[in-house]
Amino acid sequence: GNSVTQMEGPVTLSEEAFLTINCTYTATGYPSLFWYVQYPGEGLQLLLKATKADDKGSNKGFEATYRKETTSFHLEKGSVQVSDSAVYFCALKNPGAGSYQLTFGKGTKLSVIP
Amino acid sequence: ETGVTQSPTHLIKTRGQQVTLRCSSQSGHNTVSWYQQALGQGPQFIFQYYREEENGRGNFPPRFSGLQFPNYSSELNVNALELDDSALYLCASSFLGGQGALYGYTFGSGTRLTVV
């Protein structure tokens, strides 16, 4: 079955530091890959996505590249801000009709200190 | 356009009781999915509804059931509550188009259920 593995948190960084959150997956075929962000007390917001190998998703300074050869989708940001403090979830979805569910990792909590 | 709204935001129930959670989907969406997010975990897919019928289900027992209404809103019902049912329940709406493609997955803020 499908699974997503994220690096364990929490991660604490100083403002303007470089961020990497590792994500690897197991899936049949070629899934679509996602990063979601959850701010305290809120639901999930889509941060970025990629639907095929070598695609790069980007949004708000965050980037992730779909690496089929390493089954990875690591999240990166060059300079984090205090407002980036949140829990980040990597997720996948199998393509095609009849495949509706998102499979999530356990999440990585990021805290950015001034 | 309105987003996905869920009610109530918080709820406390006693073990063995039944609970109903509600979700209004985003305008233009025709499917609703429900997820359970235990503390410190990622969301787990419960089921999805399309055209008022369940058309996908995760690994949850039958005491988790749902409804979808003609206006595409939805309810999640959980019978015989157990302590482990304590979690954040998230609803997501989307548009299921031709050939089964799913567009615009949008999550609500969730209902925090505590079973005591």
Tab-separated table of C-alpha atoms in Angstrom:
chain	number	residue	atom	x	y	z
A	1	GLY	CA	0.000	0.000	0.000
A	2	ASN	CA	0.869	3.668	-0.088
A	3	SER	CA	2.922	5.290	2.637
A	4	VAL	CA	4.735	8.561	3.313
A	5	THR	CA	7.677	8.999	5.654
A	6	GLN	CA	8.731	12.408	6.918
A	7	MET	CA	11.654	13.436	9.042
A	8	GLU	CA	10.867	13.521	12.728
A	9	GLY	CA	10.314	16.879	14.330
A	10	PRO	CA	10.224	19.236	15.928
A	11	VAL	CA	12.579	21.390	13.904
A	12	THR	CA	13.694	24.688	15.416
A	13	LEU	CA	15.438	27.265	13.243
A	14	SER	CA	16.505	30.857	13.570
A	15	GLU	CA	14.921	33.408	11.278
A	16	GLU	CA	16.549	33.520	7.809
A	17	ALA	CA	17.976	30.004	8.180
A	18	PHE	CA	17.713	27.398	5.398
A	19	LEU	CA	14.984	24.798	5.762
A	20	THR	CA	14.859	21.223	4.514
A	21	ILE	CA	12.139	18.763	5.516
A	22	ASN	CA	12.708	15.311	4.068
A	23	CYS	CA	9.886	13.245	2.610
A	24	THR	CA	10.032	9.836	0.963
A	25	TYR	CA	7.158	7.737	-0.277
A	26	THR	CA	6.073	4.255	-1.296
A	27	ALA	CA	3.362	3.947	-3.902
A	28	THR	CA	2.291	2.009	-6.945
A	29	GLY	CA	2.581	3.819	-10.242
A	30	TYR	CA	3.281	7.511	-10.383
A	31	PRO	CA	1.442	9.376	-7.644
A	32	SER	CA	0.865	13.093	-7.353
A	33	LEU	CA	2.792	14.595	-4.436
A	34	PHE	CA	1.798	17.417	-2.128
A	35	TRP	CA	2.959	19.519	0.775
A	36	TYR	CA	0.289	20.830	3.119
A	37	VAL	CA	0.747	23.286	5.988
A	38	GLN	CA	-1.300	23.444	9.188
A	39	TYR	CA	-1.135	26.563	11.334
A	40	PRO	CA	-2.165	26.298	15.003
A	41	GLY	CA	-5.891	25.754	15.393
A	42	GLU	CA	-6.526	25.602	11.666
A	43	GLY	CA	-7.156	23.039	8.948
A	44	LEU	CA	-4.796	22.052	6.159
A	45	GLN	CA	-3.737	24.426	3.418
A	46	LEU	CA	-2.153	23.235	0.186
A	47	LEU	CA	1.360	24.674	-0.020
A	48	LEU	CA	2.573	23.154	-3.291
A	49	LYS	CA	2.240	20.087	-5.486
A	50	ALA	CA	3.880	18.138	-8.309
A	51	THR	CA	2.188	15.624	-10.563
A	52	LYS	CA	5.023	13.965	-12.449
A	53	ALA	CA	8.697	13.119	-12.186
A	54	ASP	CA	11.123	16.073	-12.193
A	55	ASP	CA	8.281	18.567	-11.671
A	56	LYS	CA	9.117	21.323	-9.210
A	57	GLY	CA	6.316	22.727	-7.082
A	58	SER	CA	6.812	26.159	-5.565
A	59	ASN	CA	4.870	28.676	-3.509
A	60	LYS	CA	5.677	31.446	-1.011
A	61	GLY	CA	9.414	30.750	-1.303
A	62	PHE	CA	9.000	27.013	-0.637
A	63	GLU	CA	10.082	24.463	-3.255
A	64	ALA	CA	9.990	20.704	-3.680
A	65	THR	CA	11.091	18.548	-6.611
A	66	TYR	CA	9.495	15.193	-7.509
A	67	ARG	CA	12.376	12.704	-7.595
A	68	LYS	CA	11.188	9.386	-8.949
A	69	GLU	CA	14.604	7.710	-8.740
A	70	THR	CA	14.831	8.344	-4.983
A	71	THR	CA	11.027	8.384	-4.365
A	72	SER	CA	11.440	11.686	-2.569
A	73	PHE	CA	9.783	15.104	-2.398
A	74	HIS	CA	11.846	17.157	0.039
A	75	LEU	CA	10.584	20.603	1.044
A	76	GLU	CA	13.065	23.494	1.020
A	77	LYS	CA	13.065	27.203	1.731
A	78	GLY	CA	16.074	29.452	1.519
A	79	SER	CA	15.203	31.852	4.329
A	80	VAL	CA	12.510	31.039	6.863
A	81	GLN	CA	10.430	33.588	8.742
A	82	VAL	CA	8.704	33.446	12.115
A	83	SER	CA	5.381	33.305	10.237
A	84	ASP	CA	6.453	29.945	8.705
A	85	SER	CA	6.078	28.279	12.108
A	86	ALA	CA	3.536	25.504	11.541
A	87	VAL	CA	3.217	21.756	10.990
A	88	TYR	CA	4.101	20.560	7.488
A	89	PHE	CA	2.622	17.416	5.965
A	90	CYS	CA	3.839	15.537	2.926
A	91	ALA	CA	1.108	13.617	1.088
A	92	LEU	CA	0.488	11.566	-2.019
A	93	LYS	CA	-2.440	10.602	-4.196
A	94	ASN	CA	-2.508	7.883	-6.795
A	95	PRO	CA	-3.566	9.131	-10.207
A	96	GLY	CA	-6.575	8.048	-12.171
A	97	ALA	CA	-10.228	7.438	-11.704
A	98	GLY	CA	-11.375	5.715	-8.558
A	99	SER	CA	-8.450	6.901	-6.476
A	100	TYR	CA	-9.650	9.575	-4.125
A	101	GLN	CA	-7.766	9.500	-0.877
A	102	LEU	CA	-4.707	11.438	0.188
A	103	THR	CA	-2.103	9.497	2.158
A	104	PHE	CA	-0.271	11.730	4.633
A	105	GLY	CA	2.963	11.539	6.556
A	106	LYS	CA	2.933	12.166	10.309
A	107	GLY	CA	3.887	15.806	9.945
A	108	THR	CA	6.924	17.858	10.912
A	109	LYS	CA	6.533	20.736	13.328
A	110	LEU	CA	8.643	23.769	12.466
A	111	SER	CA	9.346	26.531	14.951
A	112	VAL	CA	11.193	29.639	13.749
A	113	ILE	CA	12.646	31.892	16.421
A	114	PRO	CA	13.540	35.556	15.908
B	1	GLU	CA	-16.618	32.110	-2.956
B	2	THR	CA	-17.136	30.509	0.421
B	3	GLY	CA	-14.708	27.899	1.667
B	4	VAL	CA	-15.356	24.686	3.543
B	5	THR	CA	-17.045	25.223	6.899
B	6	GLN	CA	-17.363	22.659	9.673
B	7	SER	CA	-19.463	22.600	12.814
B	8	PRO	CA	-19.156	22.451	15.708
B	9	THR	CA	-15.549	23.510	16.237
B	10	HIS	CA	-15.219	21.619	19.513
B	11	LEU	CA	-17.221	18.822	21.079
B	12	ILE	CA	-16.970	16.664	24.196
B	13	LYS	CA	-18.773	13.313	24.319
B	14	THR	CA	-18.893	10.360	26.658
B	15	ARG	CA	-17.706	6.892	25.667
B	16	GLY	CA	-20.556	4.907	24.109
B	17	GLN	CA	-22.434	7.961	22.864
B	18	GLN	CA	-23.079	8.891	19.247
B	19	VAL	CA	-21.911	12.072	17.499
B	20	THR	CA	-22.738	13.915	14.286
B	21	LEU	CA	-20.319	16.335	12.665
B	22	ARG	CA	-21.292	18.645	9.815
B	23	CYS	CA	-19.544	20.048	6.778
B	24	SER	CA	-20.585	22.567	4.121
B	25	SER	CA	-18.619	22.164	0.938
B	26	GLN	CA	-17.076	24.931	-1.118
B	27	SER	CA	-19.237	26.453	-3.812
B	28	GLY	CA	-18.935	24.504	-7.070
B	29	HIS	CA	-17.643	21.333	-5.411
B	30	ASN	CA	-19.555	18.053	-5.615
B	31	THR	CA	-17.619	15.648	-3.405
B	32	VAL	CA	-16.834	15.574	0.293
B	33	SER	CA	-14.114	13.561	2.028
B	34	TRP	CA	-13.615	13.060	5.746
B	35	TYR	CA	-10.328	12.543	7.570
B	36	GLN	CA	-9.416	11.729	11.165
B	37	GLN	CA	-6.300	13.380	12.582
B	38	ALA	CA	-5.170	12.002	15.938
B	39	LEU	CA	-2.891	14.163	18.066
B	40	GLY	CA	0.599	14.272	16.600
B	41	GLN	CA	-0.360	12.238	13.535
B	42	GLY	CA	-1.192	12.896	9.924
B	43	PRO	CA	-4.793	12.799	8.713
B	44	GLN	CA	-6.249	9.370	7.901
B	45	PHE	CA	-8.862	8.986	5.150
B	46	ILE	CA	-12.250	7.828	6.432
B	47	PHE	CA	-14.459	8.002	3.326
B	48	GLN	CA	-15.643	10.129	0.415
B	49	TYR	CA	-19.153	10.944	-0.820
B	50	TYR	CA	-20.222	11.794	-4.355
B	51	ARG	CA	-23.801	12.180	-5.568
B	52	GLU	CA	-25.030	11.269	-2.111
B	53	GLU	CA	-23.268	7.888	-2.129
B	54	GLU	CA	-20.077	6.657	-0.543
B	55	ASN	CA	-17.541	6.043	-3.318
B	56	GLY	CA	-14.339	5.387	-1.384
B	57	ARG	CA	-13.513	4.238	2.128
B	58	GLY	CA	-10.410	3.909	4.262
B	59	ASN	CA	-9.703	1.439	7.034
B	60	PHE	CA	-12.425	2.505	9.465
B	61	PRO	CA	-15.139	0.316	11.049
B	62	PRO	CA	-18.826	0.542	10.046
B	63	ARG	CA	-19.683	2.610	13.126
B	64	PHE	CA	-18.216	5.485	11.104
B	65	SER	CA	-20.891	6.445	8.597
B	66	GLY	CA	-21.868	9.457	6.593
B	67	LEU	CA	-24.381	11.266	4.479
B	68	GLN	CA	-24.205	13.717	1.643
B	69	PHE	CA	-27.155	15.973	0.874
B	70	PRO	CA	-28.407	17.374	-2.464
B	71	ASN	CA	-26.645	20.673	-1.728
B	72	TYR	CA	-23.387	18.658	-1.375
B	73	SER	CA	-23.072	19.287	2.357
B	74	SER	CA	-22.221	16.260	4.456
B	75	GLU	CA	-22.432	14.667	7.875
B	76	LEU	CA	-20.081	12.268	9.609
B	77	ASN	CA	-21.701	10.025	12.209
B	78	VAL	CA	-19.794	7.969	14.722
B	79	ASN	CA	-21.649	5.452	16.892
B	80	ALA	CA	-20.527	3.798	20.129
B	81	LEU	CA	-17.741	6.309	20.703
B	82	GLU	CA	-14.428	5.020	22.014
B	83	LEU	CA	-11.677	6.951	23.758
B	84	ASP	CA	-9.443	6.479	20.685
B	85	ASP	CA	-11.972	8.373	18.567
B	86	SER	CA	-10.707	11.577	20.183
B	87	ALA	CA	-9.207	13.507	17.278
B	88	LEU	CA	-9.530	16.422	14.905
B	89	TYR	CA	-11.996	15.527	12.150
B	90	LEU	CA	-11.334	17.277	8.875
B	91	CYS	CA	-13.672	17.645	5.955
B	92	ALA	CA	-12.417	18.343	2.439
B	93	SER	CA	-14.502	19.216	-0.597
B	94	SER	CA	-13.498	18.867	-4.215
B	95	PHE	CA	-14.884	18.611	-7.731
B	96	LEU	CA	-15.039	15.192	-9.349
B	97	GLY	CA	-15.038	15.704	-13.093
B	98	GLY	CA	-15.089	13.568	-16.187
B	99	GLN	CA	-12.883	10.450	-16.246
B	100	GLY	CA	-12.703	10.506	-12.481
B	101	ALA	CA	-10.287	13.426	-12.163
B	102	LEU	CA	-10.453	15.200	-8.816
B	103	TYR	CA	-9.917	18.956	-8.621
B	104	GLY	CA	-9.479	21.556	-5.953
B	105	TYR	CA	-9.165	19.626	-2.704
B	106	THR	CA	-10.008	22.217	0.009
B	107	PHE	CA	-9.976	21.467	3.725
B	108	GLY	CA	-12.077	22.947	6.483
B	109	SER	CA	-10.680	23.930	9.881
B	110	GLY	CA	-11.967	20.792	11.528
B	111	THR	CA	-13.983	19.668	14.535
B	112	ARG	CA	-12.037	18.759	17.650
B	113	LEU	CA	-13.796	15.770	19.264
B	114	THR	CA	-12.878	14.695	22.789
B	115	VAL	CA	-14.282	11.426	24.129
B	116	VAL	CA	-14.154	11.031	27.904
